């Protein structure tokens, strides 16, 4: 009986250990989990994945910060601008996808993504309809750039004098964001109806969408989950000078494919930036107790052409490149001299920072990032941070520009952020727990094998002890004196 127990324990220990090691080496249960995740991450009507994509539950907040110019007269005389940051002015952002249609047997999905902003006074520093900001007069600068060296130059100068326009203007936060009727633009509108008489950095962007998107559902390949293949009916852009720069790559930044690795580049298309760009792995961490990979924009994305020659296609006109960290988007902003950068010129060339007094770039507050759960591809936390600048320079044709230096002048920046809500985090933790249980089965088998191995060793030691005691007894004389 003892021999039977000994053999049984030994065989079970060896079998379980071999089985567990084989399962670990072959990644059997990990493959099962990966397959389930791939099959579940598809845009299909009636699924939790589709419902979360159609109407994301975590709250999104948009914060606006403005740079108030404190020395406008000195700037016109050639001095360094001194700006003070004012903000945040915070709005709750609602962004459901509407008019959703499934195309090509469920392999594609089209949708509109209107955004609505509601002011949050408790999260803001003041009243946007009251607080005043002195900043660059964008309509005036744009009109001067449009008409210089043209037959309309004199007429523009007359209008600037008539309306007493200058290089700087004072407007409320609300006007700068959502729009105000500009007298100069209103006059130009009479001759060119395509020019909007209302100016605002987010004019006509509250309660509206930026065009129809067509996404891949992930039905055929999980790597294509929610990848954009068309925007406004086109498969590529037409603003830039090279095919690669005009490509529409990646998702819209709100969702990604599952099974994210540290080595891959995460592509995002942003209509705000008028281009696609990519993120690279930065660090590992956790949000709400859930493991994440943090991805940030690659320094190569906005590098100058000496560092990244591929960016030459973003120089419009060809050869006109502003430098590292700044993107000229005037071509997609009706010719307005708008340049985009990270807030406070974070990761931009030092000259942009030194040109403006009041710039204090820091990674913590000014870097764009996305925290993704690597197994599911879900975004747990993210922040899109973008600064709007205006290119200003002395124009001899217009005395309003004075002796101002050529500058990339910061006007405002935004911080669009999201953090997973408690209900969504709880659901995700449950999913990850189930996955951990499945992938942990080989370790359980190994532990049981080790237990049987210990039992086997104990039984062997006991049997040897008994054997040695019997042999000593047999060697002693039968009759002791």
GROMACS .gro file of C-alpha atoms in nm:
model
  481
    1UNK     CA    1   0.000   0.000   0.000
    2UNK     CA    2   0.284   0.235   0.088
    3UNK     CA    3   0.459   0.154  -0.237
    4UNK     CA    4   0.140   0.232  -0.431
    5UNK     CA    5   0.106   0.572  -0.261
    6UNK     CA    6   0.471   0.643  -0.327
    7UNK     CA    7   0.446   0.563  -0.697
    8UNK     CA    8   0.118   0.754  -0.733
    9UNK     CA    9   0.257   1.069  -0.570
   10UNK     CA   10   0.571   1.055  -0.783
   11UNK     CA   11   0.386   1.003  -1.109
   12UNK     CA   12   0.133   1.279  -1.034
   13UNK     CA   13   0.406   1.524  -0.934
   14UNK     CA   14   0.606   1.458  -1.247
   15UNK     CA   15   0.302   1.464  -1.476
   16UNK     CA   16   0.164   1.789  -1.333
   17UNK     CA   17   0.500   1.965  -1.345
   18UNK     CA   18   0.562   1.860  -1.705
   19UNK     CA   19   0.205   1.961  -1.802
   20UNK     CA   20   0.231   2.304  -1.636
   21UNK     CA   21   0.567   2.380  -1.794
   22UNK     CA   22   0.438   2.270  -2.134
   23UNK     CA   23   0.132   2.492  -2.100
   24UNK     CA   24   0.346   2.789  -1.999
   25UNK     CA   25   0.594   2.740  -2.283
   26UNK     CA   26   0.315   2.696  -2.539
   27UNK     CA   27   0.117   2.996  -2.399
   28UNK     CA   28  -0.198   2.787  -2.434
   29UNK     CA   29  -0.419   2.970  -2.185
   30UNK     CA   30  -0.273   3.311  -2.277
   31UNK     CA   31  -0.363   3.233  -2.637
   32UNK     CA   32  -0.718   3.149  -2.527
   33UNK     CA   33  -0.750   3.484  -2.351
   34UNK     CA   34  -0.599   3.670  -2.647
   35UNK     CA   35  -0.842   3.500  -2.884
   36UNK     CA   36  -1.141   3.594  -2.668
   37UNK     CA   37  -1.023   3.957  -2.651
   38UNK     CA   38  -0.974   3.972  -3.028
   39UNK     CA   39  -1.318   3.826  -3.095
   40UNK     CA   40  -1.481   4.062  -2.845
   41UNK     CA   41  -1.318   4.378  -2.978
   42UNK     CA   42  -1.536   4.430  -3.283
   43UNK     CA   43  -1.779   4.709  -3.365
   44UNK     CA   44  -2.096   4.503  -3.378
   45UNK     CA   45  -2.445   4.626  -3.295
   46UNK     CA   46  -2.571   4.517  -2.953
   47UNK     CA   47  -2.231   4.453  -2.794
   48UNK     CA   48  -2.077   4.636  -2.498
   49UNK     CA   49  -1.779   4.729  -2.715
   50UNK     CA   50  -2.005   4.902  -2.968
   51UNK     CA   51  -2.212   5.080  -2.701
   52UNK     CA   52  -1.899   5.216  -2.530
   53UNK     CA   53  -1.760   5.330  -2.868
   54UNK     CA   54  -2.089   5.492  -2.972
   55UNK     CA   55  -2.138   5.684  -2.647
   56UNK     CA   56  -1.823   5.674  -2.427
   57UNK     CA   57  -1.924   5.675  -2.058
   58UNK     CA   58  -1.618   5.850  -1.902
   59UNK     CA   59  -1.663   6.229  -1.874
   60UNK     CA   60  -1.446   6.443  -2.103
   61UNK     CA   61  -1.342   6.794  -2.000
   62UNK     CA   62  -1.203   7.070  -2.220
   63UNK     CA   63  -0.994   7.334  -2.044
   64UNK     CA   64  -0.894   7.657  -2.216
   65UNK     CA   65  -0.600   7.873  -2.109
   66UNK     CA   66  -0.530   8.217  -2.258
   67UNK     CA   67  -0.217   8.429  -2.276
   68UNK     CA   68  -0.296   8.789  -2.183
   69UNK     CA   69  -0.050   9.039  -2.332
   70UNK     CA   70   0.061   9.297  -2.071
   71UNK     CA   71   0.294   9.517  -2.281
   72UNK     CA   72   0.129   9.568  -2.623
   73UNK     CA   73   0.280   9.914  -2.693
   74UNK     CA   74   0.633   9.792  -2.618
   75UNK     CA   75   0.582   9.487  -2.842
   76UNK     CA   76   0.492   9.715  -3.135
   77UNK     CA   77   0.823   9.893  -3.074
   78UNK     CA   78   1.017   9.567  -3.099
   79UNK     CA   79   1.026   9.456  -2.734
   80UNK     CA   80   0.983   9.098  -2.613
   81UNK     CA   81   0.615   9.020  -2.546
   82UNK     CA   82   0.523   8.958  -2.183
   83UNK     CA   83   0.222   8.730  -2.136
   84UNK     CA   84   0.031   8.605  -1.834
   85UNK     CA   85  -0.157   8.276  -1.841
   86UNK     CA   86  -0.526   8.293  -1.750
   87UNK     CA   87  -0.730   7.979  -1.697
   88UNK     CA   88  -0.861   7.724  -1.689
   89UNK     CA   89  -1.205   7.792  -1.834
   90UNK     CA   90  -1.350   7.443  -1.819
   91UNK     CA   91  -1.628   7.288  -2.026
   92UNK     CA   92  -1.783   6.945  -2.004
   93UNK     CA   93  -1.760   6.787  -2.347
   94UNK     CA   94  -2.031   6.556  -2.480
   95UNK     CA   95  -1.928   6.361  -2.791
   96UNK     CA   96  -2.166   6.078  -2.887
   97UNK     CA   97  -2.142   5.921  -3.230
   98UNK     CA   98  -2.461   5.964  -3.432
   99UNK     CA   99  -2.601   5.852  -3.768
  100UNK     CA  100  -2.409   5.527  -3.730
  101UNK     CA  101  -2.433   5.294  -4.031
  102UNK     CA  102  -2.274   4.955  -4.092
  103UNK     CA  103  -2.118   4.910  -4.434
  104UNK     CA  104  -1.965   4.627  -4.640
  105UNK     CA  105  -2.122   4.341  -4.443
  106UNK     CA  106  -2.024   4.489  -4.109
  107UNK     CA  107  -1.656   4.540  -4.189
  108UNK     CA  108  -1.692   4.921  -4.189
  109UNK     CA  109  -1.887   5.172  -3.981
  110UNK     CA  110  -1.968   5.533  -4.070
  111UNK     CA  111  -2.059   5.795  -3.813
  112UNK     CA  112  -2.069   6.163  -3.726
  113UNK     CA  113  -1.916   6.283  -3.401
  114UNK     CA  114  -2.078   6.611  -3.290
  115UNK     CA  115  -1.930   6.777  -2.984
  116UNK     CA  116  -2.121   6.990  -2.737
  117UNK     CA  117  -1.956   7.201  -2.466
  118UNK     CA  118  -2.123   7.302  -2.139
  119UNK     CA  119  -1.947   7.548  -1.910
  120UNK     CA  120  -1.839   7.420  -1.566
  121UNK     CA  121  -1.806   7.724  -1.335
  122UNK     CA  122  -1.684   7.514  -1.037
  123UNK     CA  123  -1.383   7.398  -1.239
  124UNK     CA  124  -1.302   7.743  -1.382
  125UNK     CA  125  -1.120   8.055  -1.264
  126UNK     CA  126  -1.381   8.303  -1.380
  127UNK     CA  127  -1.673   8.393  -1.602
  128UNK     CA  128  -1.589   8.358  -1.975
  129UNK     CA  129  -1.853   8.617  -2.065
  130UNK     CA  130  -1.694   8.875  -1.836
  131UNK     CA  131  -1.320   8.807  -1.825
  132UNK     CA  132  -1.123   9.008  -2.083
  133UNK     CA  133  -0.813   8.895  -2.272
  134UNK     CA  134  -0.574   9.116  -2.467
  135UNK     CA  135  -0.431   8.916  -2.754
  136UNK     CA  136  -0.340   8.924  -3.123
  137UNK     CA  137  -0.612   9.062  -3.350
  138UNK     CA  138  -0.633   8.754  -3.571
  139UNK     CA  139  -0.888   8.892  -3.825
  140UNK     CA  140  -0.674   9.204  -3.879
  141UNK     CA  141  -0.348   9.007  -3.912
  142UNK     CA  142  -0.515   8.762  -4.150
  143UNK     CA  143  -0.659   9.040  -4.367
  144UNK     CA  144  -0.319   9.208  -4.387
  145UNK     CA  145  -0.151   8.883  -4.489
  146UNK     CA  146  -0.424   8.812  -4.745
  147UNK     CA  147  -0.405   9.147  -4.921
  148UNK     CA  148  -0.042   9.257  -4.895
  149UNK     CA  149   0.114   9.307  -5.237
  150UNK     CA  150  -0.231   9.287  -5.401
  151UNK     CA  151  -0.474   9.538  -5.546
  152UNK     CA  152  -0.677   9.517  -5.222
  153UNK     CA  153  -0.390   9.636  -5.002
  154UNK     CA  154  -0.496  10.002  -5.002
  155UNK     CA  155  -0.861   9.916  -4.936
  156UNK     CA  156  -0.760   9.701  -4.642
  157UNK     CA  157  -0.549   9.981  -4.494
  158UNK     CA  158  -0.843  10.222  -4.529
  159UNK     CA  159  -1.074   9.975  -4.351
  160UNK     CA  160  -0.822   9.923  -4.071
  161UNK     CA  161  -0.806  10.299  -4.017
  162UNK     CA  162  -1.183  10.340  -4.047
  163UNK     CA  163  -1.255  10.070  -3.788
  164UNK     CA  164  -0.958  10.175  -3.573
  165UNK     CA  165  -0.818   9.824  -3.576
  166UNK     CA  166  -0.476   9.754  -3.429
  167UNK     CA  167  -0.248   9.452  -3.399
  168UNK     CA  168  -0.394   9.371  -3.058
  169UNK     CA  169  -0.754   9.342  -2.948
  170UNK     CA  170  -0.938   9.302  -2.618
  171UNK     CA  171  -1.217   9.048  -2.613
  172UNK     CA  172  -1.397   8.829  -2.363
  173UNK     CA  173  -1.302   8.464  -2.332
  174UNK     CA  174  -1.645   8.371  -2.467
  175UNK     CA  175  -1.597   8.587  -2.777
  176UNK     CA  176  -1.251   8.448  -2.850
  177UNK     CA  177  -1.376   8.091  -2.815
  178UNK     CA  178  -1.721   8.084  -2.969
  179UNK     CA  179  -1.710   8.386  -3.194
  180UNK     CA  180  -1.794   8.751  -3.240
  181UNK     CA  181  -1.898   8.946  -3.549
  182UNK     CA  182  -1.590   9.127  -3.673
  183UNK     CA  183  -1.645   9.451  -3.868
  184UNK     CA  184  -1.345   9.399  -4.094
  185UNK     CA  185  -1.444   9.042  -4.182
  186UNK     CA  186  -1.804   9.153  -4.232
  187UNK     CA  187  -1.692   9.400  -4.498
  188UNK     CA  188  -1.471   9.142  -4.668
  189UNK     CA  189  -1.765   8.900  -4.656
  190UNK     CA  190  -1.961   9.132  -4.885
  191UNK     CA  191  -1.699   9.081  -5.157
  192UNK     CA  192  -1.609   8.721  -5.069
  193UNK     CA  193  -1.914   8.540  -4.928
  194UNK     CA  194  -1.700   8.235  -4.843
  195UNK     CA  195  -1.530   8.440  -4.569
  196UNK     CA  196  -1.717   8.404  -4.241
  197UNK     CA  197  -1.791   8.744  -4.081
  198UNK     CA  198  -1.780   8.580  -3.738
  199UNK     CA  199  -1.442   8.498  -3.586
  200UNK     CA  200  -1.373   8.265  -3.294
  201UNK     CA  201  -1.120   7.989  -3.242
  202UNK     CA  202  -1.406   7.744  -3.189
  203UNK     CA  203  -1.665   7.924  -3.399
  204UNK     CA  204  -1.938   7.685  -3.518
  205UNK     CA  205  -1.774   7.399  -3.327
  206UNK     CA  206  -2.024   7.375  -3.039
  207UNK     CA  207  -2.299   7.127  -3.118
  208UNK     CA  208  -2.153   7.047  -3.460
  209UNK     CA  209  -1.937   6.775  -3.611
  210UNK     CA  210  -1.619   6.789  -3.817
  211UNK     CA  211  -1.741   6.562  -4.096
  212UNK     CA  212  -1.832   6.199  -4.152
  213UNK     CA  213  -1.581   5.931  -4.060
  214UNK     CA  214  -1.565   5.574  -4.189
  215UNK     CA  215  -1.402   5.326  -3.951
  216UNK     CA  216  -1.300   4.963  -3.986
  217UNK     CA  217  -1.495   4.746  -3.743
  218UNK     CA  218  -1.215   4.500  -3.667
  219UNK     CA  219  -1.423   4.212  -3.802
  220UNK     CA  220  -1.147   4.088  -4.033
  221UNK     CA  221  -0.843   4.192  -3.831
  222UNK     CA  222  -0.834   4.303  -3.469
  223UNK     CA  223  -0.542   4.537  -3.550
  224UNK     CA  224  -0.783   4.745  -3.763
  225UNK     CA  225  -1.033   4.802  -3.485
  226UNK     CA  226  -1.178   5.156  -3.519
  227UNK     CA  227  -0.910   5.259  -3.770
  228UNK     CA  228  -1.019   5.551  -3.991
  229UNK     CA  229  -1.024   5.481  -4.364
  230UNK     CA  230  -1.225   5.784  -4.482
  231UNK     CA  231  -1.294   6.138  -4.363
  232UNK     CA  232  -1.539   6.366  -4.540
  233UNK     CA  233  -1.567   6.113  -4.818
  234UNK     CA  234  -1.193   6.106  -4.891
  235UNK     CA  235  -0.928   5.844  -4.819
  236UNK     CA  236  -0.649   6.100  -4.791
  237UNK     CA  237  -0.589   6.471  -4.733
  238UNK     CA  238  -0.492   6.725  -4.998
  239UNK     CA  239  -0.330   7.002  -4.794
  240UNK     CA  240   0.027   6.879  -4.783
  241UNK     CA  241   0.289   6.829  -5.053
  242UNK     CA  242   0.372   6.458  -5.017
  243UNK     CA  243   0.161   6.143  -5.029
  244UNK     CA  244   0.282   6.020  -4.691
  245UNK     CA  245   0.196   6.348  -4.518
  246UNK     CA  246  -0.154   6.340  -4.668
  247UNK     CA  247  -0.227   5.989  -4.541
  248UNK     CA  248  -0.509   5.935  -4.292
  249UNK     CA  249  -0.358   5.692  -4.041
  250UNK     CA  250  -0.484   5.540  -3.719
  251UNK     CA  251  -0.790   5.594  -3.502
  252UNK     CA  252  -0.942   5.917  -3.369
  253UNK     CA  253  -0.758   5.867  -3.039
  254UNK     CA  254  -1.058   5.751  -2.835
  255UNK     CA  255  -1.010   5.377  -2.892
  256UNK     CA  256  -0.735   5.139  -2.997
  257UNK     CA  257  -0.693   4.775  -3.091
  258UNK     CA  258  -0.634   4.522  -2.810
  259UNK     CA  259  -0.305   4.349  -2.724
  260UNK     CA  260  -0.094   4.664  -2.736
  261UNK     CA  261   0.282   4.611  -2.723
  262UNK     CA  262   0.551   4.849  -2.603
  263UNK     CA  263   0.733   4.830  -2.936
  264UNK     CA  264   0.455   4.954  -3.164
  265UNK     CA  265   0.368   5.304  -3.279
  266UNK     CA  266   0.013   5.420  -3.204
  267UNK     CA  267  -0.127   5.625  -3.493
  268UNK     CA  268  -0.392   5.895  -3.452
  269UNK     CA  269  -0.565   6.120  -3.704
  270UNK     CA  270  -0.670   6.461  -3.569
  271UNK     CA  271  -0.873   6.706  -3.774
  272UNK     CA  272  -0.760   6.977  -3.529
  273UNK     CA  273  -0.399   6.921  -3.638
  274UNK     CA  274  -0.505   6.866  -4.002
  275UNK     CA  275  -0.282   6.557  -4.012
  276UNK     CA  276  -0.199   6.215  -3.867
  277UNK     CA  277   0.075   6.159  -3.613
  278UNK     CA  278   0.201   5.876  -3.396
  279UNK     CA  279   0.268   5.804  -3.030
  280UNK     CA  280   0.546   5.593  -2.882
  281UNK     CA  281   0.573   5.401  -2.555
  282UNK     CA  282   0.687   5.614  -2.263
  283UNK     CA  283   0.630   5.424  -1.938
  284UNK     CA  284   0.422   5.165  -1.754
  285UNK     CA  285   0.187   5.254  -1.472
  286UNK     CA  286  -0.166   5.209  -1.343
  287UNK     CA  287  -0.491   5.403  -1.336
  288UNK     CA  288  -0.760   5.312  -1.083
  289UNK     CA  289  -0.555   5.001  -1.002
  290UNK     CA  290  -0.554   4.885  -1.365
  291UNK     CA  291  -0.220   4.836  -1.547
  292UNK     CA  292  -0.147   5.078  -1.831
  293UNK     CA  293   0.108   5.170  -2.094
  294UNK     CA  294   0.160   5.543  -2.143
  295UNK     CA  295   0.214   5.659  -2.500
  296UNK     CA  296   0.326   6.012  -2.592
  297UNK     CA  297   0.391   6.190  -2.924
  298UNK     CA  298   0.725   6.099  -3.073
  299UNK     CA  299   0.975   6.389  -3.085
  300UNK     CA  300   1.012   6.305  -3.454
  301UNK     CA  301   0.651   6.408  -3.528
  302UNK     CA  302   0.717   6.783  -3.513
  303UNK     CA  303   1.093   6.774  -3.569
  304UNK     CA  304   1.249   6.999  -3.834
  305UNK     CA  305   1.352   6.852  -4.166
  306UNK     CA  306   1.719   6.818  -4.070
  307UNK     CA  307   1.615   6.571  -3.799
  308UNK     CA  308   1.319   6.415  -3.981
  309UNK     CA  309   1.331   6.469  -4.361
  310UNK     CA  310   0.984   6.310  -4.394
  311UNK     CA  311   0.836   6.626  -4.242
  312UNK     CA  312   0.930   6.827  -4.552
  313UNK     CA  313   0.581   6.754  -4.685
  314UNK     CA  314   0.432   6.964  -4.403
  315UNK     CA  315   0.632   7.271  -4.510
  316UNK     CA  316   0.391   7.489  -4.709
  317UNK     CA  317   0.495   7.643  -4.937
  318UNK     CA  318   0.777   7.392  -4.998
  319UNK     CA  319   1.089   7.479  -4.805
  320UNK     CA  320   0.906   7.711  -4.565
  321UNK     CA  321   0.957   7.515  -4.241
  322UNK     CA  322   0.900   7.695  -3.908
  323UNK     CA  323   1.128   7.474  -3.696
  324UNK     CA  324   1.104   7.191  -3.446
  325UNK     CA  325   0.790   7.181  -3.233
  326UNK     CA  326   0.573   7.407  -3.450
  327UNK     CA  327   0.333   7.321  -3.733
  328UNK     CA  328   0.203   7.572  -3.988
  329UNK     CA  329  -0.165   7.489  -4.046
  330UNK     CA  330  -0.265   7.806  -4.231
  331UNK     CA  331  -0.333   7.596  -4.541
  332UNK     CA  332  -0.625   7.426  -4.366
  333UNK     CA  333  -0.743   7.735  -4.174
  334UNK     CA  334  -0.856   7.952  -4.468
  335UNK     CA  335  -0.512   8.109  -4.497
  336UNK     CA  336  -0.512   8.252  -4.144
  337UNK     CA  337  -0.150   8.249  -4.013
  338UNK     CA  338  -0.222   7.985  -3.748
  339UNK     CA  339   0.061   7.771  -3.612
  340UNK     CA  340   0.013   7.482  -3.369
  341UNK     CA  341   0.249   7.359  -3.098
  342UNK     CA  342   0.247   7.196  -2.757
  343UNK     CA  343   0.153   7.432  -2.470
  344UNK     CA  344   0.429   7.675  -2.373
  345UNK     CA  345   0.626   7.540  -2.672
  346UNK     CA  346   0.703   7.218  -2.486
  347UNK     CA  347   0.970   7.021  -2.680
  348UNK     CA  348   0.998   7.304  -2.935
  349UNK     CA  349   1.315   7.487  -3.031
  350UNK     CA  350   1.447   7.711  -2.756
  351UNK     CA  351   1.410   8.022  -2.973
  352UNK     CA  352   1.029   8.000  -2.956
  353UNK     CA  353   1.042   7.988  -2.576
  354UNK     CA  354   1.291   8.273  -2.547
  355UNK     CA  355   1.093   8.495  -2.788
  356UNK     CA  356   0.801   8.516  -2.544
  357UNK     CA  357   0.842   8.605  -2.177
  358UNK     CA  358   0.605   8.391  -1.972
  359UNK     CA  359   0.668   8.051  -2.134
  360UNK     CA  360   0.741   7.777  -1.880
  361UNK     CA  361   0.714   7.437  -2.051
  362UNK     CA  362   0.689   7.129  -1.827
  363UNK     CA  363   0.628   6.766  -1.910
  364UNK     CA  364   0.364   6.718  -1.638
  365UNK     CA  365   0.129   6.994  -1.754
  366UNK     CA  366   0.204   7.037  -2.123
  367UNK     CA  367   0.266   6.693  -2.273
  368UNK     CA  368  -0.002   6.502  -2.463
  369UNK     CA  369  -0.039   6.143  -2.345
  370UNK     CA  370  -0.264   5.837  -2.359
  371UNK     CA  371  -0.277   5.568  -2.088
  372UNK     CA  372  -0.392   5.241  -2.245
  373UNK     CA  373  -0.466   4.904  -2.089
  374UNK     CA  374  -0.244   4.678  -2.303
  375UNK     CA  375  -0.474   4.374  -2.297
  376UNK     CA  376  -0.800   4.540  -2.401
  377UNK     CA  377  -0.673   4.856  -2.575
  378UNK     CA  378  -0.911   5.067  -2.366
  379UNK     CA  379  -0.814   5.425  -2.285
  380UNK     CA  380  -0.812   5.479  -1.908
  381UNK     CA  381  -0.672   5.829  -1.902
  382UNK     CA  382  -0.566   6.075  -2.171
  383UNK     CA  383  -0.488   6.440  -2.230
  384UNK     CA  384  -0.466   6.616  -2.566
  385UNK     CA  385  -0.279   6.942  -2.519
  386UNK     CA  386  -0.248   7.186  -2.807
  387UNK     CA  387  -0.147   7.550  -2.830
  388UNK     CA  388  -0.277   7.795  -3.092
  389UNK     CA  389  -0.024   8.053  -3.208
  390UNK     CA  390  -0.033   8.331  -3.467
  391UNK     CA  391   0.258   8.416  -3.694
  392UNK     CA  392   0.317   8.791  -3.674
  393UNK     CA  393   0.578   9.008  -3.844
  394UNK     CA  394   0.641   9.363  -3.950
  395UNK     CA  395   0.461   9.441  -4.276
  396UNK     CA  396   0.590   9.769  -4.425
  397UNK     CA  397   0.264   9.803  -4.618
  398UNK     CA  398   0.065   9.833  -4.292
  399UNK     CA  399   0.174  10.073  -4.019
  400UNK     CA  400  -0.041   9.879  -3.766
  401UNK     CA  401   0.237   9.622  -3.739
  402UNK     CA  402   0.481   9.888  -3.614
  403UNK     CA  403   0.828   9.747  -3.552
  404UNK     CA  404   0.711   9.414  -3.415
  405UNK     CA  405   0.960   9.130  -3.439
  406UNK     CA  406   0.882   8.820  -3.641
  407UNK     CA  407   0.724   8.591  -3.381
  408UNK     CA  408   0.521   8.276  -3.332
  409UNK     CA  409   0.284   8.447  -3.089
  410UNK     CA  410   0.095   8.224  -2.838
  411UNK     CA  411  -0.273   8.304  -2.802
  412UNK     CA  412  -0.423   8.012  -2.608
  413UNK     CA  413  -0.392   7.641  -2.541
  414UNK     CA  414  -0.634   7.365  -2.458
  415UNK     CA  415  -0.626   7.055  -2.242
  416UNK     CA  416  -0.884   6.797  -2.349
  417UNK     CA  417  -0.877   6.524  -2.086
  418UNK     CA  418  -1.059   6.206  -1.989
  419UNK     CA  419  -1.037   5.973  -1.689
  420UNK     CA  420  -1.216   5.639  -1.667
  421UNK     CA  421  -1.523   5.647  -1.441
  422UNK     CA  422  -1.571   5.412  -1.145
  423UNK     CA  423  -1.837   5.197  -1.313
  424UNK     CA  424  -1.625   5.139  -1.624
  425UNK     CA  425  -1.316   5.071  -1.411
  426UNK     CA  426  -1.509   4.813  -1.208
  427UNK     CA  427  -1.622   4.632  -1.523
  428UNK     CA  428  -1.271   4.632  -1.665
  429UNK     CA  429  -1.125   4.498  -1.339
  430UNK     CA  430  -1.372   4.209  -1.352
  431UNK     CA  431  -1.269   4.128  -1.710
  432UNK     CA  432  -0.900   4.144  -1.621
  433UNK     CA  433  -0.960   3.923  -1.315
  434UNK     CA  434  -1.123   3.656  -1.530
  435UNK     CA  435  -0.831   3.676  -1.773
  436UNK     CA  436  -0.584   3.643  -1.484
  437UNK     CA  437  -0.765   3.333  -1.355
  438UNK     CA  438  -0.748   3.166  -1.697
  439UNK     CA  439  -0.383   3.255  -1.759
  440UNK     CA  440  -0.300   3.145  -1.402
  441UNK     CA  441  -0.422   2.786  -1.451
  442UNK     CA  442  -0.072   2.653  -1.544
  443UNK     CA  443   0.066   2.798  -1.221
  444UNK     CA  444  -0.210   2.628  -1.021
  445UNK     CA  445  -0.125   2.298  -1.191
  446UNK     CA  446   0.241   2.357  -1.114
  447UNK     CA  447   0.163   2.431  -0.748
  448UNK     CA  448  -0.036   2.107  -0.718
  449UNK     CA  449   0.253   1.922  -0.882
  450UNK     CA  450   0.493   2.071  -0.630
  451UNK     CA  451   0.264   1.961  -0.345
  452UNK     CA  452   0.259   1.605  -0.476
  453UNK     CA  453   0.636   1.626  -0.519
  454UNK     CA  454   0.674   1.721  -0.153
  455UNK     CA  455   0.443   1.433  -0.055
  456UNK     CA  456   0.653   1.199  -0.267
  457UNK     CA  457   0.977   1.314  -0.099
  458UNK     CA  458   0.825   1.277   0.250
  459UNK     CA  459   0.704   0.925   0.173
  460UNK     CA  460   1.046   0.827   0.035
  461UNK     CA  461   1.224   0.961   0.344
  462UNK     CA  462   0.985   0.779   0.579
  463UNK     CA  463   1.018   0.449   0.393
  464UNK     CA  464   1.397   0.473   0.413
  465UNK     CA  465   1.382   0.547   0.783
  466UNK     CA  466   1.163   0.244   0.847
  467UNK     CA  467   1.395   0.028   0.637
  468UNK     CA  468   1.703   0.136   0.831
  469UNK     CA  469   1.535   0.071   1.167
  470UNK     CA  470   1.434  -0.281   1.059
  471UNK     CA  471   1.782  -0.369   0.942
  472UNK     CA  472   1.937  -0.262   1.278
  473UNK     CA  473   1.689  -0.478   1.467
  474UNK     CA  474   1.762  -0.775   1.246
  475UNK     CA  475   2.135  -0.738   1.311
  476UNK     CA  476   2.094  -0.746   1.693
  477UNK     CA  477   2.122  -1.092   1.869
  478UNK     CA  478   1.803  -1.273   1.949
  479UNK     CA  479   1.922  -1.351   2.305
  480UNK     CA  480   2.072  -1.061   2.492
  481UNK     CA  481   2.286  -1.112   2.802
   0.00000   0.00000   0.00000
